[in-house]
Short mmCIF file of C-alpha atoms in Angstrom, two decimals:
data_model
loop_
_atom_site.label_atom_id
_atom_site.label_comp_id
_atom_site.label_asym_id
_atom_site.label_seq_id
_atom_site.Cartn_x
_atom_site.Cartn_y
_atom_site.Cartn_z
CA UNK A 4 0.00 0.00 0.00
CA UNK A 5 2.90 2.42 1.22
CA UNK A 6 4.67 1.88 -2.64
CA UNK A 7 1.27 2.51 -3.99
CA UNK A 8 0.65 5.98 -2.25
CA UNK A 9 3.94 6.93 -2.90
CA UNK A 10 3.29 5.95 -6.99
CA UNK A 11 0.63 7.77 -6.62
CA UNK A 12 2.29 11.23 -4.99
CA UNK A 13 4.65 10.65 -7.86
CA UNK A 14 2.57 10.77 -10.42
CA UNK A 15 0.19 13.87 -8.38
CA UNK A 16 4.03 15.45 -8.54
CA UNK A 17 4.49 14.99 -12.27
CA UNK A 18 1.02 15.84 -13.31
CA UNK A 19 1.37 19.26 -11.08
CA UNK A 20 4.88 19.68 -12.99
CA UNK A 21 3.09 19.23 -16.59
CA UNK A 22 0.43 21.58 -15.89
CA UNK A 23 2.58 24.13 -14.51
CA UNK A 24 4.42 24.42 -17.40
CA UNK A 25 1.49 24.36 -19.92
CA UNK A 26 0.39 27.22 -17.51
CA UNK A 27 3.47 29.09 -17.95
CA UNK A 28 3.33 28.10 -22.08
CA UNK A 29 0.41 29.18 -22.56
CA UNK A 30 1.13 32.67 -20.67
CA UNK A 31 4.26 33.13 -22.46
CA UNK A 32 2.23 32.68 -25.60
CA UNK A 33 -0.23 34.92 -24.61
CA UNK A 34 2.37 37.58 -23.68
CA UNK A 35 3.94 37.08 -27.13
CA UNK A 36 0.52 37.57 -28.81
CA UNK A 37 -0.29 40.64 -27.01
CA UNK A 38 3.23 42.00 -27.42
CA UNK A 39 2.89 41.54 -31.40
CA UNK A 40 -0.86 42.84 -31.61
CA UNK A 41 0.67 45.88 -29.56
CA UNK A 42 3.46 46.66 -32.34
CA UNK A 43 1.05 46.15 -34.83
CA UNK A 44 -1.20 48.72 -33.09
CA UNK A 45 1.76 51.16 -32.24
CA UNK A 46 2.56 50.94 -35.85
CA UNK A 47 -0.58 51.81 -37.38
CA UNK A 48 -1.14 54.94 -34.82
CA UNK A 49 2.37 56.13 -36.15
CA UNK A 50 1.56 55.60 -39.96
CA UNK A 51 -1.88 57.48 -39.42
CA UNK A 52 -0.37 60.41 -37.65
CA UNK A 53 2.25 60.63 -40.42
CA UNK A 54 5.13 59.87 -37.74
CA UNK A 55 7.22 58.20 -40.04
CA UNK A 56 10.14 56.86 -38.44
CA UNK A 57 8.02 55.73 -35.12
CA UNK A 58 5.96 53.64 -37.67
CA UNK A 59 9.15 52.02 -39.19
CA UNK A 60 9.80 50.55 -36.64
CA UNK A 61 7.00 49.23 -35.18
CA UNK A 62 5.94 48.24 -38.62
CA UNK A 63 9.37 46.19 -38.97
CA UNK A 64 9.42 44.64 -35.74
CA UNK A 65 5.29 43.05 -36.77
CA UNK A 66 7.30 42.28 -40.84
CA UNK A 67 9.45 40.39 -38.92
CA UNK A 68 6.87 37.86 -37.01
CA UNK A 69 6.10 35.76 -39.15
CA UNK A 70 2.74 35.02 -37.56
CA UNK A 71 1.61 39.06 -37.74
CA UNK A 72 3.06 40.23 -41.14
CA UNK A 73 -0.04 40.96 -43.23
CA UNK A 74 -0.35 42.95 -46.75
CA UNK A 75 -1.28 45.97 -45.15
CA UNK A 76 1.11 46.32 -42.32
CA UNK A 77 4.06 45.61 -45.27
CA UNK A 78 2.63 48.09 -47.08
CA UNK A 79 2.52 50.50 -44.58
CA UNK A 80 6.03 50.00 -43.67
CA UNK A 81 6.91 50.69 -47.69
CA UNK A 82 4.58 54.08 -47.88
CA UNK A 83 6.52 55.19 -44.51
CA UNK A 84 10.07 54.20 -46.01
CA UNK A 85 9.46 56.22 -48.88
CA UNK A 86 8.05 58.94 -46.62
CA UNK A 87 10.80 58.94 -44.54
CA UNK A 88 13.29 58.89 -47.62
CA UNK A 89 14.30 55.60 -46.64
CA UNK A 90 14.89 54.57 -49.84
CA UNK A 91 17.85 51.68 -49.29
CA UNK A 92 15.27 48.75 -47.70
CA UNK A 93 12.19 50.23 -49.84
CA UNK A 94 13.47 47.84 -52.40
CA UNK A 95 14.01 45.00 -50.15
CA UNK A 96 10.85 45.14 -49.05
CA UNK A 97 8.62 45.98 -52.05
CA UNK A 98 10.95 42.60 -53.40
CA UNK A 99 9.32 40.50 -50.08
CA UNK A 100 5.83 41.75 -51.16
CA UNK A 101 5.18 41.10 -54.18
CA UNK A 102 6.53 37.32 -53.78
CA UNK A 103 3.94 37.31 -50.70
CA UNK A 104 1.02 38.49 -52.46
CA UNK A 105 1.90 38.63 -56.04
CA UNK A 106 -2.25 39.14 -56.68
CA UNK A 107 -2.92 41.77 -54.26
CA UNK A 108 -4.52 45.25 -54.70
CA UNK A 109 -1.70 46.91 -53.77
CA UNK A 110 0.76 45.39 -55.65
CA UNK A 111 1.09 48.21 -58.77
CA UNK A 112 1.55 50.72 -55.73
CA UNK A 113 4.45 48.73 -54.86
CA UNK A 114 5.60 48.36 -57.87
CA UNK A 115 5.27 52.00 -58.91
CA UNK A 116 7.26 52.82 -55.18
CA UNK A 117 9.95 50.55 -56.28
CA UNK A 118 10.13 52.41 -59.18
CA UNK A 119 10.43 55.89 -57.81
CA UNK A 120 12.86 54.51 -55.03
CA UNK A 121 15.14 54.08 -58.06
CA UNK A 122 14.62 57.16 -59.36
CA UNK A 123 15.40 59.08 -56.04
CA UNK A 124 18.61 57.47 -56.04
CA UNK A 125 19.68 58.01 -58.99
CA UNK A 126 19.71 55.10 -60.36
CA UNK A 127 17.81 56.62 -63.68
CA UNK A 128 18.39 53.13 -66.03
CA UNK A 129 16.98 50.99 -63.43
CA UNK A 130 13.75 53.36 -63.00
CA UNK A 131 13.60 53.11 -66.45
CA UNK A 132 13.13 50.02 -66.32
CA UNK A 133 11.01 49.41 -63.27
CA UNK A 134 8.96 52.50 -64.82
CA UNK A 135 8.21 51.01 -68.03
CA UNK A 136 7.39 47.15 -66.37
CA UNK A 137 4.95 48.93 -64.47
CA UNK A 138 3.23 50.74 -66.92
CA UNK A 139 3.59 47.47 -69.11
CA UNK A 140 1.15 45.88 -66.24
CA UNK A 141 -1.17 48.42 -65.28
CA UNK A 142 -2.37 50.31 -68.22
CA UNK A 143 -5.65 52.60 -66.87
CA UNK A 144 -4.19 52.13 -63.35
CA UNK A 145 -4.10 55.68 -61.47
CA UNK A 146 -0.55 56.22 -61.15
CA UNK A 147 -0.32 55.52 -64.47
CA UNK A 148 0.67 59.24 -66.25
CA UNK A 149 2.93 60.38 -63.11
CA UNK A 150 4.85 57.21 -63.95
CA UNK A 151 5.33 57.94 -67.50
CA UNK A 152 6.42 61.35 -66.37
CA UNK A 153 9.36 59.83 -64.14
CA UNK A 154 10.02 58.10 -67.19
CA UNK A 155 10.39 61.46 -69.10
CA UNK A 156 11.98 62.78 -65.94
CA UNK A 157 14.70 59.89 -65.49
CA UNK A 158 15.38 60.41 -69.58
CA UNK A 159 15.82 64.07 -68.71
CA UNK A 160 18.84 63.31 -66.15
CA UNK A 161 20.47 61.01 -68.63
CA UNK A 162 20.38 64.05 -71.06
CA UNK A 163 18.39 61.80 -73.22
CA UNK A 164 16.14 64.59 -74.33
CA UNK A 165 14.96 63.41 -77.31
CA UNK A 166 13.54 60.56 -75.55
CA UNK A 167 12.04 62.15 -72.61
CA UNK A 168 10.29 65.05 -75.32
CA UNK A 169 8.30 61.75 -76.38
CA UNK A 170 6.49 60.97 -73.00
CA UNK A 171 6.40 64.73 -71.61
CA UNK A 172 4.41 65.39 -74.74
CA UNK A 173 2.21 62.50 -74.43
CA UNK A 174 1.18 63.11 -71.30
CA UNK A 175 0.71 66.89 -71.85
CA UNK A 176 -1.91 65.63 -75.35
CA UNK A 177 -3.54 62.57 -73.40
CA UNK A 178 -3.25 63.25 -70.03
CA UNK A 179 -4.09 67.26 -69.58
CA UNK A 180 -6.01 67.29 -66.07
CA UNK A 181 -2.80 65.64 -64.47
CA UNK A 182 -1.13 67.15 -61.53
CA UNK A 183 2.25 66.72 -63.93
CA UNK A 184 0.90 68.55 -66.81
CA UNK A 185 2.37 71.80 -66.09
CA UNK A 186 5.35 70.51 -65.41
CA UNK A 187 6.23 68.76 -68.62
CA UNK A 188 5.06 71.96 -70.65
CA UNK A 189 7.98 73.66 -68.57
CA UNK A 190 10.89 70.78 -69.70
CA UNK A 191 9.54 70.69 -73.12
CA UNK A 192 10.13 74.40 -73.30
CA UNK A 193 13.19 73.68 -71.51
CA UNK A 194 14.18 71.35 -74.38
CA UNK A 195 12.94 73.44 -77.10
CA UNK A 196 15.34 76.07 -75.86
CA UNK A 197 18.38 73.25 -75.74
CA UNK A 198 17.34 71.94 -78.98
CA UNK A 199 17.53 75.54 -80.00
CA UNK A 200 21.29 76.49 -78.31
CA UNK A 201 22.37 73.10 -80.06
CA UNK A 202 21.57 74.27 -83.31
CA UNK A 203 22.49 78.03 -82.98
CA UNK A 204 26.19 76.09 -81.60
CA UNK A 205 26.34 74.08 -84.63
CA UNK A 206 26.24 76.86 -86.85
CA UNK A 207 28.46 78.69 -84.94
CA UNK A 208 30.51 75.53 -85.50
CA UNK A 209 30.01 75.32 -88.71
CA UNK A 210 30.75 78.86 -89.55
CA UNK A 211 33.25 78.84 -87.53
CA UNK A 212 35.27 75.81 -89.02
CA UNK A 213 34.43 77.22 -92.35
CA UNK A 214 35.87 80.85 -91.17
CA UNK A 215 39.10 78.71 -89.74
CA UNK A 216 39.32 77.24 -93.18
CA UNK A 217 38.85 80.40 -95.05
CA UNK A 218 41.49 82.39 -93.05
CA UNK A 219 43.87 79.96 -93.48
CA UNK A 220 43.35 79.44 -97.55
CA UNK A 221 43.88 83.49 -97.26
CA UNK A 222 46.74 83.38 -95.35
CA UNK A 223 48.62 80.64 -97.36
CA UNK A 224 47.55 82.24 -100.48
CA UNK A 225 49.00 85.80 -99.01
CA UNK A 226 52.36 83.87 -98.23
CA UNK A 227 52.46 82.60 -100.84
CA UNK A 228 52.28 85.70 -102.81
CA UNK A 229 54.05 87.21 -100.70
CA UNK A 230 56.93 84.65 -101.51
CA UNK A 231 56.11 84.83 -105.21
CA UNK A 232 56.78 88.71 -105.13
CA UNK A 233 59.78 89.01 -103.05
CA UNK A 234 61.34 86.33 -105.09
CA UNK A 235 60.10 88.21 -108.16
CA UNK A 236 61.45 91.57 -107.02
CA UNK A 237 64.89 90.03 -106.22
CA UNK A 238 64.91 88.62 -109.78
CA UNK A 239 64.28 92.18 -111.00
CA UNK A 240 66.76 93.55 -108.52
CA UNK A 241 69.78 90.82 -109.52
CA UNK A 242 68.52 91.55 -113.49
CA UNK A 243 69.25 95.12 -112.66
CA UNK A 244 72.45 94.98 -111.19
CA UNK A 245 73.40 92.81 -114.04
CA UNK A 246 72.32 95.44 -116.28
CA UNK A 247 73.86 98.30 -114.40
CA UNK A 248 77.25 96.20 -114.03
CA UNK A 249 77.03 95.70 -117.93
CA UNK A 250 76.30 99.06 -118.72
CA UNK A 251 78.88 99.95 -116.35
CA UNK A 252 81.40 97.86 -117.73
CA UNK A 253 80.52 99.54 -121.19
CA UNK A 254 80.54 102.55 -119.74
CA UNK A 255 84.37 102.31 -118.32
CA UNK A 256 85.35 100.50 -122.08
CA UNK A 257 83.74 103.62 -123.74
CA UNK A 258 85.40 105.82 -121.44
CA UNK A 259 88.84 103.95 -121.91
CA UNK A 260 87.96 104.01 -125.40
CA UNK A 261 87.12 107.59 -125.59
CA UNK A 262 90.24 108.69 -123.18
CA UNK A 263 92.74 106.89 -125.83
CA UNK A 264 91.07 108.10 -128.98
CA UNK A 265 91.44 111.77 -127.29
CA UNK A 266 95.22 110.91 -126.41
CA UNK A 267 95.62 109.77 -129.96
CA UNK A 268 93.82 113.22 -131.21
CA UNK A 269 95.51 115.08 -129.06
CA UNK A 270 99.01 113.02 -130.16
CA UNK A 271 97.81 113.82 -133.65
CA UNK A 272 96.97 117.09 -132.82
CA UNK A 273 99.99 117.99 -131.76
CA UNK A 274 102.08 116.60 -134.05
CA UNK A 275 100.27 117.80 -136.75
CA UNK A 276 100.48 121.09 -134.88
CA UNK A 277 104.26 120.68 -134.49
CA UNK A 278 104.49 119.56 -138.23
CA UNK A 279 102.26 122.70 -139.44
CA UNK A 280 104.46 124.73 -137.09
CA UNK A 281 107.99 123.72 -138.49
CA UNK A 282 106.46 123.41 -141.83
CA UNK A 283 105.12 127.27 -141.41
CA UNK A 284 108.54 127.93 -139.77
CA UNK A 285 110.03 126.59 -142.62
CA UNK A 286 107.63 127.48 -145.46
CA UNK A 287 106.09 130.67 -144.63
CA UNK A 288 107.05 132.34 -146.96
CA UNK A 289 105.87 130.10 -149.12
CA UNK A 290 102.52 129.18 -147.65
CA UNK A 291 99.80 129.54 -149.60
CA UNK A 292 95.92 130.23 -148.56
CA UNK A 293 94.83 126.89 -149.91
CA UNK A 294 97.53 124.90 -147.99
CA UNK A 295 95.87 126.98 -144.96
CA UNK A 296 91.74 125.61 -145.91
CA UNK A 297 93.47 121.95 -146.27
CA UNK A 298 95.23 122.37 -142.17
CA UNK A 299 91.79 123.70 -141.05
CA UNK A 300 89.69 120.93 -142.79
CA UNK A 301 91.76 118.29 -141.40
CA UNK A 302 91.28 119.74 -137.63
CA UNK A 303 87.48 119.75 -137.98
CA UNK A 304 87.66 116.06 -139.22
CA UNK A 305 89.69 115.42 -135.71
CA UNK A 306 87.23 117.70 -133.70
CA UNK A 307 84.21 115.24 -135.17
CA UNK A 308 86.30 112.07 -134.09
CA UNK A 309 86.26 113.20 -130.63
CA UNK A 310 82.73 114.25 -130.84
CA UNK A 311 81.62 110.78 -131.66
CA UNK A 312 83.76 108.79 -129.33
CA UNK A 313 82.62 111.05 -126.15
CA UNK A 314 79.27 110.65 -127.64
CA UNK A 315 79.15 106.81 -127.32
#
């Protein structure tokens, strides 16, 4: 009987034990439940009163139970992200939600947020991208213009302006009552007036190179002219000194010439004088008048020879 009592305390022992700790389970449990419901509440009070970073994190800490993350608290925490500029885990987390729920009502919001997250960092290709996959899936849907405008917008940044004239004017024909509207008119303006700098520059370019190429055609051309006439003048100037060195060279022979013809005159002269002296001397008083013409005759017939030569 005693071993049976004492089974029997046992067993009273291990029963107590068991329940205790169900007890104590089910508390915990219960604490844990209450905990997450109160995060989840916390959360929501922060998102409606617009305090951003208070709802990140209460919002994260119900993302991260398992057991409490619902589509609307994960969207929440991706509308306060992008609030809150938080733009590194926006993509993280529009990634977890749309392979949670890739049928839910939200999901082109998310999408579209992804989108713009890209944009805001300047990461223009990939909102391109994420832009245009949007738009590819939600044609009619809402945010459907303003994305086509951060298309336009993320063209605009790449200095792609061609392509970002296409969708600012497409949504300023189809899409006139949206809150973008005025804004593209002001960048297509804005690219009118590049579009009109880049041609007025490529004239000037154009005019300019053909200016460049104008001047220096003239130039060369006045070089070489210049060239062409200096060399011309010296061939004048080395024609004329070997003209004046000829004609000086005839000059001195004409003068030599003229100085020994005079000499030999004057020789003559002189001896004829000398003759017609000791011929007077000798014959005068036998001289007759014509002997006298024939002596004056011959001394104008000298006077001409001298004439000519200092003539030449």
């Amino acid at each position: 009987m005693k071993k049976v009592r004492t089974r029997l305390r046992n067993v009273k022992k291990i029963l107590f034990l068991l329940s205790f700790c169900l007890c104590a389970f089910f508390a915990i449990e219960k604490i844990s439940a209450a905990g997450m419901a109160a995060s989840s509440m916390h959360g929501y009070e922060a998102y409606q009163k617009k305090d951003w970073n208070s709802a990140i994190i209460f919002l994260r800490q119900s993302v991260n139970t398992p057991n409490e993350v619902t589509p609307e608290i994960l969207y929440m925490l991706i509308q306060s992200e992008m609030n809150a500029y938080d733009y590194k885990n926006i993509s993280t987390d529009c990634d977890l939600f749309l392979r949670l729920y890739p049928k839910n009502t939200y999901k082109a919001v998310v999408m579209f947020q992804k989108a713009k997250a890209a944009y805001s960092m300047e990461k223009y290709n990939d909102a391109i991208l994420l832009f245009s996959e949007y738009c590819n899936e939600n044609i009619g849907h809402s945010l459907y213009p303003t994305a086509l405008f951060w298309i336009a917008e993320s063209f605009y940044a790449l200095y792609d302006f061609d392509s970002a004239k296409g969708f600012y004017e497409r949504i300023v024909t189809g899409y006139s009552d949206n809150a973008k509207r005025d804004e593209c008119e002001r960048r297509l303006e804005e690219i009118a007036h590049w579009e009109r700098e880049e041609k007025l520059l490529y004239l000037l370019k154009v005019t300019g190179e053909e200016y460049l190429a104008a001047k220096e055609e003239y130039e060369r051309e006045l070089k070489l002219y210049k060239s062409s006439d200096i060399d011309g003048l010296r061939q004048k100037i080395r024609e004329y000194s070997e003209r004046i060195s000829e004609l000086e060279a005839r000059n001195a022979e004409l003068e030599s010439a003229a100085l020994e013809a005079m000499t030999a005159v004057n020789n003559v002269t002189k001896t004829k004088e000398n003759e017609v002296a000791a011929e007077e001397k000798e014959n005068s008083s036998t001289l007759s008048e014509s002997d006298i013409k024939a002596l004056k005759a011959k001394a104008l017939r000298l006077q001409a020879i001298l004439d000519d030569e200092g003539g030449m």
